[in-house]
CSV table of N, CA, C and O in Angstrom, one decimal:
chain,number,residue,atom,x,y,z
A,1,UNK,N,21.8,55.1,-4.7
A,1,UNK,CA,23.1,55.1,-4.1
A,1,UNK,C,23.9,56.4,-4.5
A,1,UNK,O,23.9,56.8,-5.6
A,2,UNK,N,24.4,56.9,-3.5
A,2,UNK,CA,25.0,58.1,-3.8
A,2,UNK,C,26.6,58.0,-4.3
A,2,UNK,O,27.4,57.1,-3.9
A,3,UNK,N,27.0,59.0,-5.1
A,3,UNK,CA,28.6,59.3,-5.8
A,3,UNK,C,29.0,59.4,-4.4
A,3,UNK,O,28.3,59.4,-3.4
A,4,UNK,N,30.9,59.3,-4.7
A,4,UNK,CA,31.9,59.5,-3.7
A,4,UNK,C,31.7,61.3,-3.8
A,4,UNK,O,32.0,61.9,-2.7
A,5,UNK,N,31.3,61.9,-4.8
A,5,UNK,CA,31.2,63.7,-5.1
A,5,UNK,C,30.2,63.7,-4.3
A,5,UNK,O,30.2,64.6,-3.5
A,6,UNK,N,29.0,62.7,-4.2
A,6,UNK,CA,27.4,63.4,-3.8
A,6,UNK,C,27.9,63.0,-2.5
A,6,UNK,O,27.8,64.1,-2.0
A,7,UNK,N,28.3,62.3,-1.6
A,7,UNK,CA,28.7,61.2,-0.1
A,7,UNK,C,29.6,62.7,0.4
A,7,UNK,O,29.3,63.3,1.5
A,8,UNK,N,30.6,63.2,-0.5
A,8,UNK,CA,31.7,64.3,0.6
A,8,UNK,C,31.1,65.4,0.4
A,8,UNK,O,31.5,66.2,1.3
A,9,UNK,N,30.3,66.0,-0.3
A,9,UNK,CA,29.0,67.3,0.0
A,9,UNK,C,28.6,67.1,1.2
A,9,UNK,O,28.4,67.7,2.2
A,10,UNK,N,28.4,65.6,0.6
A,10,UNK,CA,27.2,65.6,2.5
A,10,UNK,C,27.8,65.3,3.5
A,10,UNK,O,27.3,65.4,4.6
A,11,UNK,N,29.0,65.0,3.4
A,11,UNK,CA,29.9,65.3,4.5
A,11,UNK,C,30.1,66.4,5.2
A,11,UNK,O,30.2,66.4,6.4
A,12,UNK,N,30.2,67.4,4.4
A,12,UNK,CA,30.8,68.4,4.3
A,12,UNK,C,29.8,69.2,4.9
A,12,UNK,O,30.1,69.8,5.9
A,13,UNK,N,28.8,69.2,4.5
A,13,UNK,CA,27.3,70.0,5.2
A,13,UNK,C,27.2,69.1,6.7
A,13,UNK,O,27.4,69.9,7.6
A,14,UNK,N,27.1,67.9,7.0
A,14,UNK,CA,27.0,67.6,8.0
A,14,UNK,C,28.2,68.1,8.9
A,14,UNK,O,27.9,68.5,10.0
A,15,UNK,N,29.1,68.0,8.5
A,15,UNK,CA,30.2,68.6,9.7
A,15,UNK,C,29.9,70.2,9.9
A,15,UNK,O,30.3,70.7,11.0
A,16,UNK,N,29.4,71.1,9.0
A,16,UNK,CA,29.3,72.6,8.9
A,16,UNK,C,28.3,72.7,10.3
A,16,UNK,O,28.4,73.6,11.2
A,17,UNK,N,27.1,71.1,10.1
A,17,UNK,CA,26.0,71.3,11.2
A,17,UNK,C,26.4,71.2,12.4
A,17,UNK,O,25.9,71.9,13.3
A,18,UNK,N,27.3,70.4,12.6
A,18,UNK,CA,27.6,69.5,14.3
A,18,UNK,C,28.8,69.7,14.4
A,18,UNK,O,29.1,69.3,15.5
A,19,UNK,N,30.0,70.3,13.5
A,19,UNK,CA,31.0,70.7,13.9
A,19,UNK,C,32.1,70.4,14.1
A,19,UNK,O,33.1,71.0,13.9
A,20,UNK,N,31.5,68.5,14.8
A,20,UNK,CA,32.3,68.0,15.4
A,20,UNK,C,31.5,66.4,15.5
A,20,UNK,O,30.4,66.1,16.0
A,21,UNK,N,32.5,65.7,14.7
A,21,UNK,CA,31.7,64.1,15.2
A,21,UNK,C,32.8,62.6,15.0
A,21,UNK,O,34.0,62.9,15.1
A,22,UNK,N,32.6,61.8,14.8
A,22,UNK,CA,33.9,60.8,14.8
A,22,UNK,C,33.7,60.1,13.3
A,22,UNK,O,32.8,60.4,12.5
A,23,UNK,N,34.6,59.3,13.1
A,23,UNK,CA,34.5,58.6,11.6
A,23,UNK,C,33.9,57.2,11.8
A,23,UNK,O,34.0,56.5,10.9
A,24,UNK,N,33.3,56.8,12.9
A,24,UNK,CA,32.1,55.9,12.9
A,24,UNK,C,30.9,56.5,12.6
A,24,UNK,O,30.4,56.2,11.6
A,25,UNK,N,30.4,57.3,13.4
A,25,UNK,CA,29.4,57.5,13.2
A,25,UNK,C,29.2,58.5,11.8
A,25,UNK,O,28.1,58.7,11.3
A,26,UNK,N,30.4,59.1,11.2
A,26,UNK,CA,29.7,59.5,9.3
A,26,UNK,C,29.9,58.3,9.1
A,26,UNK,O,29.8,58.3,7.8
A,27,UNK,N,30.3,56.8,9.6
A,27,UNK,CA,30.1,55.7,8.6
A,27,UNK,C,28.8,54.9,8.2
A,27,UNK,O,28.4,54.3,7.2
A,28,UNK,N,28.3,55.5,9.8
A,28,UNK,CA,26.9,54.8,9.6
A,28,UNK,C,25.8,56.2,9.4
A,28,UNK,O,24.7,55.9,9.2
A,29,UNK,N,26.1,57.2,9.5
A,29,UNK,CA,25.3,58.0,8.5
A,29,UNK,C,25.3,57.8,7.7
A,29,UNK,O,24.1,57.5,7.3
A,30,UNK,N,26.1,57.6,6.8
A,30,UNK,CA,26.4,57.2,5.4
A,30,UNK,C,26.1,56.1,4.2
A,30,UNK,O,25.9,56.1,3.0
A,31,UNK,N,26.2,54.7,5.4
A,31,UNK,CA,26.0,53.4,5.4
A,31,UNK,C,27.4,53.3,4.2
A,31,UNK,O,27.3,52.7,3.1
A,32,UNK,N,28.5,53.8,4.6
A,32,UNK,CA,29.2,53.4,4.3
A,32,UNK,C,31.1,52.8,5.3
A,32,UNK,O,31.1,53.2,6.5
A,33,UNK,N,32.0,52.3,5.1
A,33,UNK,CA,32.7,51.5,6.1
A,33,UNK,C,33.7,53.2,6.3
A,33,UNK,O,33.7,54.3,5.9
A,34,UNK,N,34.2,52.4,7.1
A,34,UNK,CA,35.5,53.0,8.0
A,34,UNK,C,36.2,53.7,7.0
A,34,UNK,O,36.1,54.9,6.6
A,35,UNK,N,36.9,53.0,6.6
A,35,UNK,CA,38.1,53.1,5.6
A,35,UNK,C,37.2,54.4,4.0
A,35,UNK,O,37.6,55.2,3.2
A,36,UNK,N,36.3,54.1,4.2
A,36,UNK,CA,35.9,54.5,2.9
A,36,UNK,C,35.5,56.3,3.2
A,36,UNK,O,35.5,57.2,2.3
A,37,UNK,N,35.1,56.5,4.7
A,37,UNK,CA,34.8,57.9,5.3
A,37,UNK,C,36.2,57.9,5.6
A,37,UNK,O,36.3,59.1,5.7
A,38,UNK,N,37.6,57.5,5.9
A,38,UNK,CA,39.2,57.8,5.9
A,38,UNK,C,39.1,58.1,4.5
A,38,UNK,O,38.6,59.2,4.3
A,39,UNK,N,39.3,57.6,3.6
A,39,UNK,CA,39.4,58.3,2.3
A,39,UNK,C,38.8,59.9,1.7
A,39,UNK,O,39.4,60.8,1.2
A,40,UNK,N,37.5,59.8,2.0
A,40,UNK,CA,36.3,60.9,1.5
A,40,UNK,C,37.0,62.3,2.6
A,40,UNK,O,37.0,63.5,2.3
A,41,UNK,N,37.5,61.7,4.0
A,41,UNK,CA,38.0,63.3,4.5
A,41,UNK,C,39.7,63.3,4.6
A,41,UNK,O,40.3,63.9,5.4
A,42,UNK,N,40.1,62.6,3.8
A,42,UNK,CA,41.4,62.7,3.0
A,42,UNK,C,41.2,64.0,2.2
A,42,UNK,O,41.6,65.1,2.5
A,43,UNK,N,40.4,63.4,0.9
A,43,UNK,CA,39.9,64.6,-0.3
A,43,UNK,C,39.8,65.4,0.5
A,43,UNK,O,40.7,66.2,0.7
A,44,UNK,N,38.4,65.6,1.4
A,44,UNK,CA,38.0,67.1,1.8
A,44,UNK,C,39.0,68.0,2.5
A,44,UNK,O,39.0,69.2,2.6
A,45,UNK,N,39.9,67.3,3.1
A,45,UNK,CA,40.7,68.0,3.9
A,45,UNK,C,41.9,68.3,3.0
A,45,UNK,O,43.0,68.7,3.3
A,46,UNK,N,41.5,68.0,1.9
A,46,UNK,CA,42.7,68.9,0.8
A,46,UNK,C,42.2,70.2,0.2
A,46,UNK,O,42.9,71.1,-0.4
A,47,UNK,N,40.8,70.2,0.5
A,47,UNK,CA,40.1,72.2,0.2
A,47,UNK,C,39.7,72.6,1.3
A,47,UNK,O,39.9,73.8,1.4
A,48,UNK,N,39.1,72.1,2.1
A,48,UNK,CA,38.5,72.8,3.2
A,48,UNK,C,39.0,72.4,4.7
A,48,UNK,O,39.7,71.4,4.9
A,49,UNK,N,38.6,73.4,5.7
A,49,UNK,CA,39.5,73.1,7.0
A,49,UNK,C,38.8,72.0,7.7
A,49,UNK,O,37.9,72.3,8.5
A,50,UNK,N,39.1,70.7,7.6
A,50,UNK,CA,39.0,69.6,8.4
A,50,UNK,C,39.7,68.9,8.8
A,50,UNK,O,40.4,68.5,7.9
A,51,UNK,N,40.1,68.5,9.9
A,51,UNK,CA,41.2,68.3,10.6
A,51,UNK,C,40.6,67.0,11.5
A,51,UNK,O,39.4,66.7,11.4
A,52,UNK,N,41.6,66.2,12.3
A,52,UNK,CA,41.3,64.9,12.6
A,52,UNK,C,41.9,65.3,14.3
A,52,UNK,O,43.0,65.9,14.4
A,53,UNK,N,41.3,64.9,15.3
A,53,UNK,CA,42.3,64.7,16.8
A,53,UNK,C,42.2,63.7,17.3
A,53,UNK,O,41.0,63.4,17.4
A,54,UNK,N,43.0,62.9,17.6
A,54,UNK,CA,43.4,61.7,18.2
A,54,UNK,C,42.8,61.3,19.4
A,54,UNK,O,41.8,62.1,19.6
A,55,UNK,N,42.7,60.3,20.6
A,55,UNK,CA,42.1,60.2,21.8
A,55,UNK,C,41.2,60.9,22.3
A,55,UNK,O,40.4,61.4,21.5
A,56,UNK,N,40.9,61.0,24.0
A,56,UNK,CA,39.7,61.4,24.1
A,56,UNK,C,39.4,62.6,23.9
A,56,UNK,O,40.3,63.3,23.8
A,57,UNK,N,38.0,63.1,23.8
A,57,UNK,CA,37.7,64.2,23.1
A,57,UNK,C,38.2,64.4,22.0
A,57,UNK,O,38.1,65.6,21.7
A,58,UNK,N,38.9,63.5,21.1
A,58,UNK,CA,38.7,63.8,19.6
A,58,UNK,C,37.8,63.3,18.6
A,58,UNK,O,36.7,62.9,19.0
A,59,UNK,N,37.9,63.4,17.8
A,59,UNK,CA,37.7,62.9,16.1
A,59,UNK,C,37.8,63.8,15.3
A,59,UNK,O,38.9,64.4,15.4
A,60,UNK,N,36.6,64.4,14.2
A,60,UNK,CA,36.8,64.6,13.0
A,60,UNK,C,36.1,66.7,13.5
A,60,UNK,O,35.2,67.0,14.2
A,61,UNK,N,36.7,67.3,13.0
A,61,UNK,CA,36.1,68.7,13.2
A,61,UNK,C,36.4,69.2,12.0
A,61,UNK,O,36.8,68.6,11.0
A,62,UNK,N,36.1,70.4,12.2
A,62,UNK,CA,35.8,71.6,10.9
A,62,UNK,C,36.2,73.0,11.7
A,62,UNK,O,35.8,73.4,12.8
A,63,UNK,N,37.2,73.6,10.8
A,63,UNK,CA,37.1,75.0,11.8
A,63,UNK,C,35.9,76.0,12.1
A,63,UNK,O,35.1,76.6,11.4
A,64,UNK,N,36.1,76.0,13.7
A,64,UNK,CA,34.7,76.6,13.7
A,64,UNK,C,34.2,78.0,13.0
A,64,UNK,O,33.0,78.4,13.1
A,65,UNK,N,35.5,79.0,12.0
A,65,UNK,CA,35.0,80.1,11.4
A,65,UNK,C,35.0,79.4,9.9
A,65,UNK,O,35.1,80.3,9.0
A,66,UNK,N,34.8,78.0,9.4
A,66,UNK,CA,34.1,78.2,8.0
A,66,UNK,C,32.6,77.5,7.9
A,66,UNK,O,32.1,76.7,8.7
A,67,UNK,N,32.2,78.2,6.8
A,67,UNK,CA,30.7,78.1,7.0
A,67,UNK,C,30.3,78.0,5.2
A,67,UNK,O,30.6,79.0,4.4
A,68,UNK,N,29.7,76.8,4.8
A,68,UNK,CA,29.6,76.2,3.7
A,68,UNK,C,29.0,77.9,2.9
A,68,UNK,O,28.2,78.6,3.5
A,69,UNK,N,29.6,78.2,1.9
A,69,UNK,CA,28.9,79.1,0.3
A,69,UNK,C,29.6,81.1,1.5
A,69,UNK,O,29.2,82.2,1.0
A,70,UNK,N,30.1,81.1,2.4
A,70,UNK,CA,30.8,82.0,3.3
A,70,UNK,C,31.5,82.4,2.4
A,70,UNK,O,32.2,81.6,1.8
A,71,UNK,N,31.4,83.9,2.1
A,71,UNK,CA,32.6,84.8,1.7
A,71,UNK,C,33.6,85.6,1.8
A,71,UNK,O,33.3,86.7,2.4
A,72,UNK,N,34.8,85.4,1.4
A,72,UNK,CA,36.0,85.5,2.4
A,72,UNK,C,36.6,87.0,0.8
A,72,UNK,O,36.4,87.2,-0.4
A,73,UNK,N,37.1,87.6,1.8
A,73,UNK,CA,37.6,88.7,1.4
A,73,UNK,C,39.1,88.3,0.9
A,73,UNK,O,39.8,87.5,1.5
A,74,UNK,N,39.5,89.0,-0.1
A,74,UNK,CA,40.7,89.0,-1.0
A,74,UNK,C,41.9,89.7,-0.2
A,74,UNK,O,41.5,90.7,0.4
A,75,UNK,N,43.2,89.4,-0.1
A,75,UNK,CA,43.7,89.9,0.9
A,75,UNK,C,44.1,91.1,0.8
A,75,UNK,O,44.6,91.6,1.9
A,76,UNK,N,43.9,92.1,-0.6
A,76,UNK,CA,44.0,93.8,-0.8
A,76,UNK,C,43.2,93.7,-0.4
A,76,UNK,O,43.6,93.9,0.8
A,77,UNK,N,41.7,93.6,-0.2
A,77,UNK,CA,40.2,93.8,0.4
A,77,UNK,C,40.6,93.9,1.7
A,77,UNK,O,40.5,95.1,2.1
A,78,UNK,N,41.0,93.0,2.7
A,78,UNK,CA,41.1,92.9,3.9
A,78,UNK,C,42.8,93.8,4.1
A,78,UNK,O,42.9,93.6,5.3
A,79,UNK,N,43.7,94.3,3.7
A,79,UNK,CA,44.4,94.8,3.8
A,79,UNK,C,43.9,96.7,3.3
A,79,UNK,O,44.4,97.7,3.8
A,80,UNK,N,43.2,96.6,2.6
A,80,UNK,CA,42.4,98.2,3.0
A,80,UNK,C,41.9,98.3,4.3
A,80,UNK,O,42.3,99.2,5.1
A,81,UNK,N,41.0,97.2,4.6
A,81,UNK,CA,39.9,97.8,5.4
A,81,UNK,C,40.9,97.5,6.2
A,81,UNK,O,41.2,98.7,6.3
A,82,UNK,N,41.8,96.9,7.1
A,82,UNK,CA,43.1,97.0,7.6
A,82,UNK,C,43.6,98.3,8.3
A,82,UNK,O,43.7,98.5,9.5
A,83,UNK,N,43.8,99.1,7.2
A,83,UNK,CA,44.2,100.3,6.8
A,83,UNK,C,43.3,101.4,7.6
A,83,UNK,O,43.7,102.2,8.6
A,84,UNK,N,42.1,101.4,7.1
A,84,UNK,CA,41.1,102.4,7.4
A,84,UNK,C,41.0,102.4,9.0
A,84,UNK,O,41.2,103.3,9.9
A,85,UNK,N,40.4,100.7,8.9
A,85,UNK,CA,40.8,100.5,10.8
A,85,UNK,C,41.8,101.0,11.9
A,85,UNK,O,41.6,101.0,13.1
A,86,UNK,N,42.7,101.5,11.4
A,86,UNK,CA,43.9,102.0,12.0
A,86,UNK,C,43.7,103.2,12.3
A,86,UNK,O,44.4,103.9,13.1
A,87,UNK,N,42.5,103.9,11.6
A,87,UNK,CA,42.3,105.5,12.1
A,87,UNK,C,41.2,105.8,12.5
A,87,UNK,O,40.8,106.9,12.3
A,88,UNK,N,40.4,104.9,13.3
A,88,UNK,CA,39.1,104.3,14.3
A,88,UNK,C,39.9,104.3,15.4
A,88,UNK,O,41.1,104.2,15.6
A,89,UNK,N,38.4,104.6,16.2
A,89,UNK,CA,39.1,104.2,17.8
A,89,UNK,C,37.4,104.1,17.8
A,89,UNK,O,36.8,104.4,16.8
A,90,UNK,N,36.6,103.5,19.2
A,90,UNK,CA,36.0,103.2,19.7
A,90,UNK,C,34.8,102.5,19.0
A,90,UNK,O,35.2,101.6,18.3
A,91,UNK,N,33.6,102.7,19.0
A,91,UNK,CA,32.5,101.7,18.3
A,91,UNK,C,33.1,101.4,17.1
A,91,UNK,O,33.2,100.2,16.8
A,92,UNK,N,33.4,102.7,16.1
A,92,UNK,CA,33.9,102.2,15.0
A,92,UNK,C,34.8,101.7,14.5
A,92,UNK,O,34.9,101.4,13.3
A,93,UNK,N,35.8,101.2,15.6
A,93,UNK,CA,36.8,100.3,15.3
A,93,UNK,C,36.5,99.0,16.0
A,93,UNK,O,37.0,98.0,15.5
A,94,UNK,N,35.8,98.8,16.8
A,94,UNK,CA,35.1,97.4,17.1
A,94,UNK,C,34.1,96.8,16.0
A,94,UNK,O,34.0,95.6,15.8
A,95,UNK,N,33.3,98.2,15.3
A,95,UNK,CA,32.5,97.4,14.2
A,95,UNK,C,33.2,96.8,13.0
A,95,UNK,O,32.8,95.9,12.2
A,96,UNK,N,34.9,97.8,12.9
A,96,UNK,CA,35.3,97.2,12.0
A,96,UNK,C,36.1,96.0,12.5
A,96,UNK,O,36.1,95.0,11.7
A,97,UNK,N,36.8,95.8,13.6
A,97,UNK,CA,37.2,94.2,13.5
A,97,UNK,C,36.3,93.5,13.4
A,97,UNK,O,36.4,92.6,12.6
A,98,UNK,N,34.9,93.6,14.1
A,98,UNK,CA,34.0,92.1,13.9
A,98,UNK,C,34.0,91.9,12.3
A,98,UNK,O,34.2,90.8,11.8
A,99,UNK,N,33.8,93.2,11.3
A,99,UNK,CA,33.9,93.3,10.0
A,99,UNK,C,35.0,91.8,9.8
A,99,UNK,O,34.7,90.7,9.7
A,100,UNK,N,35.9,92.2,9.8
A,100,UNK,CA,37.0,91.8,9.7
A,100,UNK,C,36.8,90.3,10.1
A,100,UNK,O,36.6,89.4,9.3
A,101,UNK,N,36.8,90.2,10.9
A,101,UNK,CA,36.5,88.5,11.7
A,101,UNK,C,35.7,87.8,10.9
A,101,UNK,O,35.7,86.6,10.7
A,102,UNK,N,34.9,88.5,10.5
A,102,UNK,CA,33.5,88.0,9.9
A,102,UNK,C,33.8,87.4,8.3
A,102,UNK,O,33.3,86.3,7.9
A,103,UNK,N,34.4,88.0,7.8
A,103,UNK,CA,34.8,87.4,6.4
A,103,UNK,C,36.8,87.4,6.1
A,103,UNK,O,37.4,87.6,5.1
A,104,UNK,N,37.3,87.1,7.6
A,104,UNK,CA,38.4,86.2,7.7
A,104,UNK,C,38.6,85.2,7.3
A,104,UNK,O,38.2,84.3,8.1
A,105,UNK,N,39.3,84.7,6.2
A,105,UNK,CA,39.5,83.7,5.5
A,105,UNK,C,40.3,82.5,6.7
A,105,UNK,O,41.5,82.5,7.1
A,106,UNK,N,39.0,81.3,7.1
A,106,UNK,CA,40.0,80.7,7.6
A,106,UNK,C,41.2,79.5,7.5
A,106,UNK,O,41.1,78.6,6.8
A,107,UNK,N,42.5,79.8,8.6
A,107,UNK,CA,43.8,79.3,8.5
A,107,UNK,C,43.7,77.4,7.9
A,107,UNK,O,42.9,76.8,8.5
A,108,UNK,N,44.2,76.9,7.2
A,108,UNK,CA,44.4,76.1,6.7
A,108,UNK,C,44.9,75.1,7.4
A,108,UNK,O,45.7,75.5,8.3
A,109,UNK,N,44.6,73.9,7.3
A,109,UNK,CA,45.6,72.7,8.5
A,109,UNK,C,45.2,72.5,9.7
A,109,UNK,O,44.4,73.0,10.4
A,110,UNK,N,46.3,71.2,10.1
A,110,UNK,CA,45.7,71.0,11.2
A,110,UNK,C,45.8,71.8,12.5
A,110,UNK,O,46.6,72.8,12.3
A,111,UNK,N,45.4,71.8,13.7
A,111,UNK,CA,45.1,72.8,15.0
A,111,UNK,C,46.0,72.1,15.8
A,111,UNK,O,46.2,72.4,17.0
């Protein structure tokens, strides 16, 4: 039987997979109830971007720019390269936003 620690890893990797899925069905991935996957993405959604939408076309998502062990730049780090980008124009300023995008720390909360 798995920890409530070992249960929201694997939460956590499964939503990174599919992105998007409802709190029935991590219940019975899990083989564990309703209430108890309400709890586990309580916790996770106090460090990482998981977010809940209501009716149709909702349930449980993950922002789609984080990506489980993803490294995000410090905000002097991204406030240089910032900087440098401002004196690019053409390919090399397009290489540097993707730069930029790429290890953009993502926004916190819900959408």
């Amino acid at each position: 039987m798995q920890s409530a620690a070992e249960r929201r890893v694997a939460i956590l990797e499964y939503l990174c997979e599919c992105r998007q899925t409802t709190r029935e069905r991590l219940a019975t991935e899990f083989g564990v109830s309703n209430r108890t996957i309400e709890r586990d993405l309580l916790v996770l959604s106090c460090s990482y971007p998981i977010y809940t939408v209501q009716g149709t076309g909702g349930g449980v998502f993950i922002d789609e720019d984080y990506s489980l062990g993803k490294k995000y730049m410090t905000d002097k780090e991204t406030a240089l390269l910032e900087k440098i980008a401002s004196r690019l124009d053409g390919d090399e300023l397009e290489t540097m936003k993707a730069i930029l995008k790429k290890f953009k720390e993502p926004k916190r909360g819900r959408k």
